[in-house]
mmCIF file with all atom_site columns, C-alpha atoms in Angstrom:
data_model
loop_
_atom_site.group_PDB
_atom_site.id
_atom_site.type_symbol
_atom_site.label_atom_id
_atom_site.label_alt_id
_atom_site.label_comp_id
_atom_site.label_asym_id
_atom_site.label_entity_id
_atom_site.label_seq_id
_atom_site.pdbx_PDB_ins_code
_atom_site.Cartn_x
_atom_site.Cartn_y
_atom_site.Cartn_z
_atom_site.occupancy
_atom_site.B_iso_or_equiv
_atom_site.pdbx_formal_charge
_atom_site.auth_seq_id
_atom_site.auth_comp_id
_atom_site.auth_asym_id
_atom_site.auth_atom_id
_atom_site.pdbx_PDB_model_num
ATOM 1   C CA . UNK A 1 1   ? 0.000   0.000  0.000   1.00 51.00 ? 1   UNK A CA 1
ATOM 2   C CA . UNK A 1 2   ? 3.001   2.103  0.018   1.00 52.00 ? 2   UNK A CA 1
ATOM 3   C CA . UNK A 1 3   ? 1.691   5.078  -2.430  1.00 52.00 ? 3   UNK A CA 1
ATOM 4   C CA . UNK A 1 4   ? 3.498   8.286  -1.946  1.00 69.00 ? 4   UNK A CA 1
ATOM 5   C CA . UNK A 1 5   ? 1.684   9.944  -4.434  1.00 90.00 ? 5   UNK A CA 1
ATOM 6   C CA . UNK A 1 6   ? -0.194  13.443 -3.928  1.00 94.00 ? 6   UNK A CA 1
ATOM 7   C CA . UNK A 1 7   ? -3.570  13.370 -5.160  1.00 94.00 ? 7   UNK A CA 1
ATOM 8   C CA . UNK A 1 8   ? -5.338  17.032 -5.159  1.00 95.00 ? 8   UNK A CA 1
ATOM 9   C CA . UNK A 1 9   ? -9.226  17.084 -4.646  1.00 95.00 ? 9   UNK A CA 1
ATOM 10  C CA . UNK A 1 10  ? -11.087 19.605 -6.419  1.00 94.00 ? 10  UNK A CA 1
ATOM 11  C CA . UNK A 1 11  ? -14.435 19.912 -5.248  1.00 93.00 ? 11  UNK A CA 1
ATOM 12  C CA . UNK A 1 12  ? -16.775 22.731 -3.693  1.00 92.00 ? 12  UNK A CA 1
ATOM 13  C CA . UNK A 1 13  ? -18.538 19.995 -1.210  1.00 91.00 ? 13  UNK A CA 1
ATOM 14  C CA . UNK A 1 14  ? -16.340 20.019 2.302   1.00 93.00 ? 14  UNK A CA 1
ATOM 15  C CA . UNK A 1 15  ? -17.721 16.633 3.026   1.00 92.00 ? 15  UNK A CA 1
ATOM 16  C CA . UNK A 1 16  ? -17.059 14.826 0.096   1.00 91.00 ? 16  UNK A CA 1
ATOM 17  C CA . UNK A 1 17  ? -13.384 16.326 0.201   1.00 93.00 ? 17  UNK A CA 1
ATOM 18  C CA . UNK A 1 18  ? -13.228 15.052 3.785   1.00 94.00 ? 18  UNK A CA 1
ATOM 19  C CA . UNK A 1 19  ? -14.292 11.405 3.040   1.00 93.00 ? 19  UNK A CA 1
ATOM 20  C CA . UNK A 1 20  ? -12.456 11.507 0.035   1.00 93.00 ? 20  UNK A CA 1
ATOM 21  C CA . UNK A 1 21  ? -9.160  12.839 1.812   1.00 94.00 ? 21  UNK A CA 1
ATOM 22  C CA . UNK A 1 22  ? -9.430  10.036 4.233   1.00 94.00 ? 22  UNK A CA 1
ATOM 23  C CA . UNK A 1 23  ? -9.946  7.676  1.851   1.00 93.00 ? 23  UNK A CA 1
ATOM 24  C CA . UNK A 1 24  ? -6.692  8.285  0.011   1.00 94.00 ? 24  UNK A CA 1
ATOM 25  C CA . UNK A 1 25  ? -4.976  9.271  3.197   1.00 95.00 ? 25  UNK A CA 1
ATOM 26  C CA . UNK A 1 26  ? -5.472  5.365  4.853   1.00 93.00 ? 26  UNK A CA 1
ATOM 27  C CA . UNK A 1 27  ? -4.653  3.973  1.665   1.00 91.00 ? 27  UNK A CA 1
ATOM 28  C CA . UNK A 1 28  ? -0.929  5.609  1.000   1.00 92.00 ? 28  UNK A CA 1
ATOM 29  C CA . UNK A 1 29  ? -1.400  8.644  -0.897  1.00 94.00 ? 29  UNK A CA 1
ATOM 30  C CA . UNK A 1 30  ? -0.860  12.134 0.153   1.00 95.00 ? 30  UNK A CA 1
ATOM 31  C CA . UNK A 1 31  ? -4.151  14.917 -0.325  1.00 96.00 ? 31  UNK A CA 1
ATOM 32  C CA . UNK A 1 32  ? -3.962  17.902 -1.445  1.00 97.00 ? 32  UNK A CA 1
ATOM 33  C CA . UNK A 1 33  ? -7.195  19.932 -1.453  1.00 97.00 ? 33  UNK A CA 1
ATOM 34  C CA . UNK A 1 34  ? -9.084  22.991 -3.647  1.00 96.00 ? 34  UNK A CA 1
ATOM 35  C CA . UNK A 1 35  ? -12.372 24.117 -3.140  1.00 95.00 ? 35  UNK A CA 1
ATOM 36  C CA . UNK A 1 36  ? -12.879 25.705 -6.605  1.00 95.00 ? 36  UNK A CA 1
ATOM 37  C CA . UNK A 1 37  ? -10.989 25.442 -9.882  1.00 94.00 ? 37  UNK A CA 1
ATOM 38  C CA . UNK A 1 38  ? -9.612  28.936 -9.039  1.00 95.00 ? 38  UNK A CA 1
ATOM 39  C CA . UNK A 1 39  ? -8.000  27.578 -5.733  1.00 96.00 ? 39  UNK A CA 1
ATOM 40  C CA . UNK A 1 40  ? -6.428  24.351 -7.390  1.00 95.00 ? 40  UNK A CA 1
ATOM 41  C CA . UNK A 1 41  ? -4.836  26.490 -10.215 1.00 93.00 ? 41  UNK A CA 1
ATOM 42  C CA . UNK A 1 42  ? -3.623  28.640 -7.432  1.00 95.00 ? 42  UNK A CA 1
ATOM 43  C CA . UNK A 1 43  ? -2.058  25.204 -5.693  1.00 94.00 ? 43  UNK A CA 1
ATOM 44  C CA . UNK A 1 44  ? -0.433  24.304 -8.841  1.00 93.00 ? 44  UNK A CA 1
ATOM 45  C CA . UNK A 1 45  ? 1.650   26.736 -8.920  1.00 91.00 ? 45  UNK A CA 1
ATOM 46  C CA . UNK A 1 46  ? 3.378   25.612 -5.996  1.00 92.00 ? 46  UNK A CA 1
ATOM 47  C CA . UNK A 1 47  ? 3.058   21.448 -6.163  1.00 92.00 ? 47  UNK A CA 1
ATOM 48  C CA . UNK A 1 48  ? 1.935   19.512 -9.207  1.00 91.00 ? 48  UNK A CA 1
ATOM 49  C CA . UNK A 1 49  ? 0.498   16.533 -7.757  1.00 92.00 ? 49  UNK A CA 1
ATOM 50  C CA . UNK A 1 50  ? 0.449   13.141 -9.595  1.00 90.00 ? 50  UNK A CA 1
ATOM 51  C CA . UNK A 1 51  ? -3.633  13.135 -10.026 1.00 90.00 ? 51  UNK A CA 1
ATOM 52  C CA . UNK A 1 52  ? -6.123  15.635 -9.507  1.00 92.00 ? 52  UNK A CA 1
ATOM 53  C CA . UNK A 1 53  ? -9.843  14.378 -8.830  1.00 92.00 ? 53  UNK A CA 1
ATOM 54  C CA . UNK A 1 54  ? -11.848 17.437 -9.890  1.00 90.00 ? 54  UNK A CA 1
ATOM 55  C CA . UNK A 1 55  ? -15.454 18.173 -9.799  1.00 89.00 ? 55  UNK A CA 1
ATOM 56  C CA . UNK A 1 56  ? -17.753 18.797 -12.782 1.00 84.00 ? 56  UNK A CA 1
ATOM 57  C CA . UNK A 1 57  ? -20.074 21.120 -11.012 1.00 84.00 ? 57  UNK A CA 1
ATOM 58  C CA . UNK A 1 58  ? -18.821 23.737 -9.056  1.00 88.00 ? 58  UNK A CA 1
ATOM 59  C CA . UNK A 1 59  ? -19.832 28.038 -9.078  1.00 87.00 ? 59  UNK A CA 1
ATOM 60  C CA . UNK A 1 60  ? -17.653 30.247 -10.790 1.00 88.00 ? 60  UNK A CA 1
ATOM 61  C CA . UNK A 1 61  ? -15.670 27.727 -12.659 1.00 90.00 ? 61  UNK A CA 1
ATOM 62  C CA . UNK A 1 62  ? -16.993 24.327 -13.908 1.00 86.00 ? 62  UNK A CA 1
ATOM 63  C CA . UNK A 1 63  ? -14.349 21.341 -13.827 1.00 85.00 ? 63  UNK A CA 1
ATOM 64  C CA . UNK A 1 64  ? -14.028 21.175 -17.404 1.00 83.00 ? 64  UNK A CA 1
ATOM 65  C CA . UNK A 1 65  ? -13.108 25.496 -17.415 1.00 87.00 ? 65  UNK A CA 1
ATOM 66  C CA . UNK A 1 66  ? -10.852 24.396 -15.025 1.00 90.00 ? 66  UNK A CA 1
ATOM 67  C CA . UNK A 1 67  ? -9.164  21.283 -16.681 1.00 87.00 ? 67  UNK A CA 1
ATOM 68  C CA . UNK A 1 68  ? -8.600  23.369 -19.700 1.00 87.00 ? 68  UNK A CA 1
ATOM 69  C CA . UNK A 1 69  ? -6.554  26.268 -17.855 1.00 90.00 ? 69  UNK A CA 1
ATOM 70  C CA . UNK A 1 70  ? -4.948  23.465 -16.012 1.00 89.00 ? 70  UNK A CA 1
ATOM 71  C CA . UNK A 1 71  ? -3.250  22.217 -19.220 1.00 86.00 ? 71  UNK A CA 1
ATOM 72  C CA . UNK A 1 72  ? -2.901  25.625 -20.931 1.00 87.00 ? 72  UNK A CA 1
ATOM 73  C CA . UNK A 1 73  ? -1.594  26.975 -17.992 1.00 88.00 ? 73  UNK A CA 1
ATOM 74  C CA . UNK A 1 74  ? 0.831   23.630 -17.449 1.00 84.00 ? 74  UNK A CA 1
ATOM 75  C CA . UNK A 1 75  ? 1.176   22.266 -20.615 1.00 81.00 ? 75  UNK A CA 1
ATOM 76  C CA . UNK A 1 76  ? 4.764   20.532 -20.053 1.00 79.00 ? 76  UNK A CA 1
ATOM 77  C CA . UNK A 1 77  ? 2.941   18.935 -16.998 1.00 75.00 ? 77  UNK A CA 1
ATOM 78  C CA . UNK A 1 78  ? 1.709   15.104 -17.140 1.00 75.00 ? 78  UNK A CA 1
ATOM 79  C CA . UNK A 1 79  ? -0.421  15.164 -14.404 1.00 77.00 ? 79  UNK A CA 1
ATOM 80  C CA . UNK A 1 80  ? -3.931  13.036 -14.967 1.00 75.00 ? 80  UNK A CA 1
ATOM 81  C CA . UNK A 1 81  ? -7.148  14.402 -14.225 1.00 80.00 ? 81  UNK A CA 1
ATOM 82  C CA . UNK A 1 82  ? -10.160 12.759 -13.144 1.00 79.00 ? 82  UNK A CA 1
ATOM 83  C CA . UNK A 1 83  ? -13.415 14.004 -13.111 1.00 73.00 ? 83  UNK A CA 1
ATOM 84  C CA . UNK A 1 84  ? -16.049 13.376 -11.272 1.00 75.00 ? 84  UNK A CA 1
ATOM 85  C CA . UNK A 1 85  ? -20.112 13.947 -11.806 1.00 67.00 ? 85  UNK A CA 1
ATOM 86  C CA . UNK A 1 86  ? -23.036 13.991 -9.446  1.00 64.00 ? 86  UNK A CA 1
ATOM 87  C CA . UNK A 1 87  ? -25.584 11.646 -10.364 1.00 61.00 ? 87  UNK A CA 1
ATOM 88  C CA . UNK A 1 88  ? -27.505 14.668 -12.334 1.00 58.00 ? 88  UNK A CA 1
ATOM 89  C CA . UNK A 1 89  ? -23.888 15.652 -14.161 1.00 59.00 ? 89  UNK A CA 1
ATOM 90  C CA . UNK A 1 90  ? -23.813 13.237 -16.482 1.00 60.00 ? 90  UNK A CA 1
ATOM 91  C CA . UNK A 1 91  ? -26.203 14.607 -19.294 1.00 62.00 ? 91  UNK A CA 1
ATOM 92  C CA . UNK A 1 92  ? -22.945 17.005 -19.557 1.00 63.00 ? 92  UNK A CA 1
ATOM 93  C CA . UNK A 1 93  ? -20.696 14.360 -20.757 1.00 62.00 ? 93  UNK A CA 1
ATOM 94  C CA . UNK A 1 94  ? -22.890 15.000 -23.563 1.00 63.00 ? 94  UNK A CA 1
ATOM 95  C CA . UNK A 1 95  ? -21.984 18.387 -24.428 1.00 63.00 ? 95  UNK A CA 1
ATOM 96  C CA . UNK A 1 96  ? -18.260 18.048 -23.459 1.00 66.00 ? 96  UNK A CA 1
ATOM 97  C CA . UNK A 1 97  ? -16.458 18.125 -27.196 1.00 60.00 ? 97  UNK A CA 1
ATOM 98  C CA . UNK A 1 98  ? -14.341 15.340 -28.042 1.00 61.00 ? 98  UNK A CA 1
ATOM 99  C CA . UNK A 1 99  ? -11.870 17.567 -27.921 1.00 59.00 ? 99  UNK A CA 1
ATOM 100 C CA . UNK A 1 100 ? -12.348 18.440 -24.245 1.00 63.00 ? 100 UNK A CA 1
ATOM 101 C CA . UNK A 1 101 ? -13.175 14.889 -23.384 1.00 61.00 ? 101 UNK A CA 1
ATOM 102 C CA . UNK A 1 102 ? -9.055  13.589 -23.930 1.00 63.00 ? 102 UNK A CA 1
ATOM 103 C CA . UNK A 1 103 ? -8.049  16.256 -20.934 1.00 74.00 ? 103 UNK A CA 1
ATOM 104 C CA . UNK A 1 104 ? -9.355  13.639 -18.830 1.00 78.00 ? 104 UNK A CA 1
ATOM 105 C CA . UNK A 1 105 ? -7.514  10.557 -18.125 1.00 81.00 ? 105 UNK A CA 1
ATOM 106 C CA . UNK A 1 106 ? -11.003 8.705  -16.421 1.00 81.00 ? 106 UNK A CA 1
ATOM 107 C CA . UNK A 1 107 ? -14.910 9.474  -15.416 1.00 80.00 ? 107 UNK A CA 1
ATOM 108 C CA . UNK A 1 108 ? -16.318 9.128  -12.027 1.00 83.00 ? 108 UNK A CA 1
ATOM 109 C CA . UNK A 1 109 ? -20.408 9.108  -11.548 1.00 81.00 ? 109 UNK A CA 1
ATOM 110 C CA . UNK A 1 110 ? -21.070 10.107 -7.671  1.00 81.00 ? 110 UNK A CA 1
ATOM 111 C CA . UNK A 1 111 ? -21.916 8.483  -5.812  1.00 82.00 ? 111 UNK A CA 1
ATOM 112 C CA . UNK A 1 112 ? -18.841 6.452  -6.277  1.00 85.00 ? 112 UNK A CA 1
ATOM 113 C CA . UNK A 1 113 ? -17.473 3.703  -3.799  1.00 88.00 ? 113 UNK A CA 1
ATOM 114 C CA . UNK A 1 114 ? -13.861 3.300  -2.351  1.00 90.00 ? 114 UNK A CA 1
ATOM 115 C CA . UNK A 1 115 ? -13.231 0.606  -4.696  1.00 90.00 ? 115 UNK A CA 1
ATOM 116 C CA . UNK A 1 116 ? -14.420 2.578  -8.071  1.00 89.00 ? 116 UNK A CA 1
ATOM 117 C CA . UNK A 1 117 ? -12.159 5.320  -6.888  1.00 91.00 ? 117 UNK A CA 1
ATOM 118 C CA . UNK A 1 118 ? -9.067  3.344  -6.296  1.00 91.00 ? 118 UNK A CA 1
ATOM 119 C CA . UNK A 1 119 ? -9.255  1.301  -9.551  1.00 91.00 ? 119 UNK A CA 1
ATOM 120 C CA . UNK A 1 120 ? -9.776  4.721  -11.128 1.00 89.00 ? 120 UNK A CA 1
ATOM 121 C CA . UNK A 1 121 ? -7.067  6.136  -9.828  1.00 89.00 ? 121 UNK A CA 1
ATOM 122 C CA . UNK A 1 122 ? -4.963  3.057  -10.720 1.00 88.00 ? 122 UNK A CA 1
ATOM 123 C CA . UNK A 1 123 ? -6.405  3.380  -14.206 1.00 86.00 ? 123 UNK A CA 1
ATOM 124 C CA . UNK A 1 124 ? -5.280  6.811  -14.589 1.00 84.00 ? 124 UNK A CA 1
ATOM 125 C CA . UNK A 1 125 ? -1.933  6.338  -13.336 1.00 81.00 ? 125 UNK A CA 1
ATOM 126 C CA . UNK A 1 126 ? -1.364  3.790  -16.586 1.00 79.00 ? 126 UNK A CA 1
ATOM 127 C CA . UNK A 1 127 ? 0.159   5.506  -19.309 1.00 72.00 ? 127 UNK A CA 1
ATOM 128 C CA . UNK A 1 128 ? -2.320  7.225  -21.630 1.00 62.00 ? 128 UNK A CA 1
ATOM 129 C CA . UNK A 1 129 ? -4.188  5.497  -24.165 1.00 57.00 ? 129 UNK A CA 1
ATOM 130 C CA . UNK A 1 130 ? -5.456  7.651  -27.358 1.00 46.00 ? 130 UNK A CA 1
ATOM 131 C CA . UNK A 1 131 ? -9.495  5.992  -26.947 1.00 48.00 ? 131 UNK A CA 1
ATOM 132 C CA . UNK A 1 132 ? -9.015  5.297  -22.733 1.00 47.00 ? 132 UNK A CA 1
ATOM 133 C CA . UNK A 1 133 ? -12.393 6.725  -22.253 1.00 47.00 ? 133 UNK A CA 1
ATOM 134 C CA . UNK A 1 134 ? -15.414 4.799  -23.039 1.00 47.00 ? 134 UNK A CA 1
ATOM 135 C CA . UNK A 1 135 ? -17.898 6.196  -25.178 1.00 45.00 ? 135 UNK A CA 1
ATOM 136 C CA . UNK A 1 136 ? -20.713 8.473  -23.652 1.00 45.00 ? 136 UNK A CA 1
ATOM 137 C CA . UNK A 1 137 ? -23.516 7.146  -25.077 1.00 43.00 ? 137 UNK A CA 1
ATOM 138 C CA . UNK A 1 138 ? -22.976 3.757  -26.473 1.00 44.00 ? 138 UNK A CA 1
ATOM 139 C CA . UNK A 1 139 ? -25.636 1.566  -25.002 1.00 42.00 ? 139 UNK A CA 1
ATOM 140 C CA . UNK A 1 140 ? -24.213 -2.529 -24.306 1.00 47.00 ? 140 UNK A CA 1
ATOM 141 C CA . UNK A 1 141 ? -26.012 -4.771 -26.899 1.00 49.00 ? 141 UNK A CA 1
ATOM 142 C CA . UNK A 1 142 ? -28.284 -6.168 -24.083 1.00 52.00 ? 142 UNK A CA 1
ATOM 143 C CA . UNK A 1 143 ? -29.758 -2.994 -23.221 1.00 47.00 ? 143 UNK A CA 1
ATOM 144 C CA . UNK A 1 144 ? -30.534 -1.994 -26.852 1.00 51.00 ? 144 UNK A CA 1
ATOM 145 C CA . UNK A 1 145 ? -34.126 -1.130 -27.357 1.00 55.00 ? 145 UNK A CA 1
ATOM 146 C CA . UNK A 1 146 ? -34.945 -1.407 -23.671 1.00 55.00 ? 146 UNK A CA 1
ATOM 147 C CA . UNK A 1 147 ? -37.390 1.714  -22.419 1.00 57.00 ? 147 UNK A CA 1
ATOM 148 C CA . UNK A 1 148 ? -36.732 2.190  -18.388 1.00 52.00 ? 148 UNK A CA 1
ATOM 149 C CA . UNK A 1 149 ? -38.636 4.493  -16.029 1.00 56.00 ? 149 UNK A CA 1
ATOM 150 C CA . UNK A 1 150 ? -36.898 4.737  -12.749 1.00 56.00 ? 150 UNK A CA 1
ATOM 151 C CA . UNK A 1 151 ? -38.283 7.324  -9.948  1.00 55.00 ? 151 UNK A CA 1
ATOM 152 C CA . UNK A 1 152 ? -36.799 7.864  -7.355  1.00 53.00 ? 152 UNK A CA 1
ATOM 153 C CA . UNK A 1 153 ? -37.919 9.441  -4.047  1.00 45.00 ? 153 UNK A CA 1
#
């Protein structure tokens, strides 16, 4: 379990950062956090970290605003990004350009468990693959044709 790594969370929800954090923390890696894509640009400019986990949804500056100044403003830097979406974020995959959609290295949907986020973070740490992300809205072959209503309370 011997990590060593520095992992900066980007996200404007103090729990999440603080489960997250701990997460990480018992499992080797060193935390860094931001609470806004301002604050984490502000960060890098004194530590890159190895990964940054960074919010989709957050006021002022959205994650993906914030991934692009990250590598415009650090383009020598290899440092993988993750992002993560609320349940409700992921109709914005949709409008994210394929362009946009190679910053990121791997796609979280909250609520995510400890396990998705350590085999994420293991994913992202592999060197980059041109096609690593999955397509957004390719349905499996089993699900084709299916109509669901789900409601939830």
């Amino acid at each position: 379990m011997e990590h060593s790594s520095v992992i900066l969370i980007v996200d404007d929800n103090p729990e999440f950062i603080h489960m997250t954090g701990t997460l990480l923390t018992r499992n080797g890696y060193e935390v860094r956090v931001a609470d806004s894509g301002r604050q984490a640009l502000s960060l890098l400019d004194r530590e890159i970290p190895d990964l940054i986990l960074l919010d989709i949804r957050m006021p002022e500056m959205d994650g993906v605003a914030t991934a692009k100044l990250i590598k415009q403003q650090f383009p020598d830097v290899a440092c993988p990004v993750v992002i993560m979406l609320s349940a409700y974020g992921r109709e914005l995959l949709g409008k994210i350009s394929e362009q946009d959609r190679v910053i990121f290295r791997d796609i979280l949907t909250k609520p995510i468990t400890p396990q998705q986020l350590i085999a994420s973070i293991a994913r992202a740490r592999q060197p980059a693959q041109r096609d690593s992300l999955p397509p957004v809205f390719e349905l499996p072959q089993r699900l084709a044709g299916v109509r669901l209503l789900l409601v939830e309370d």
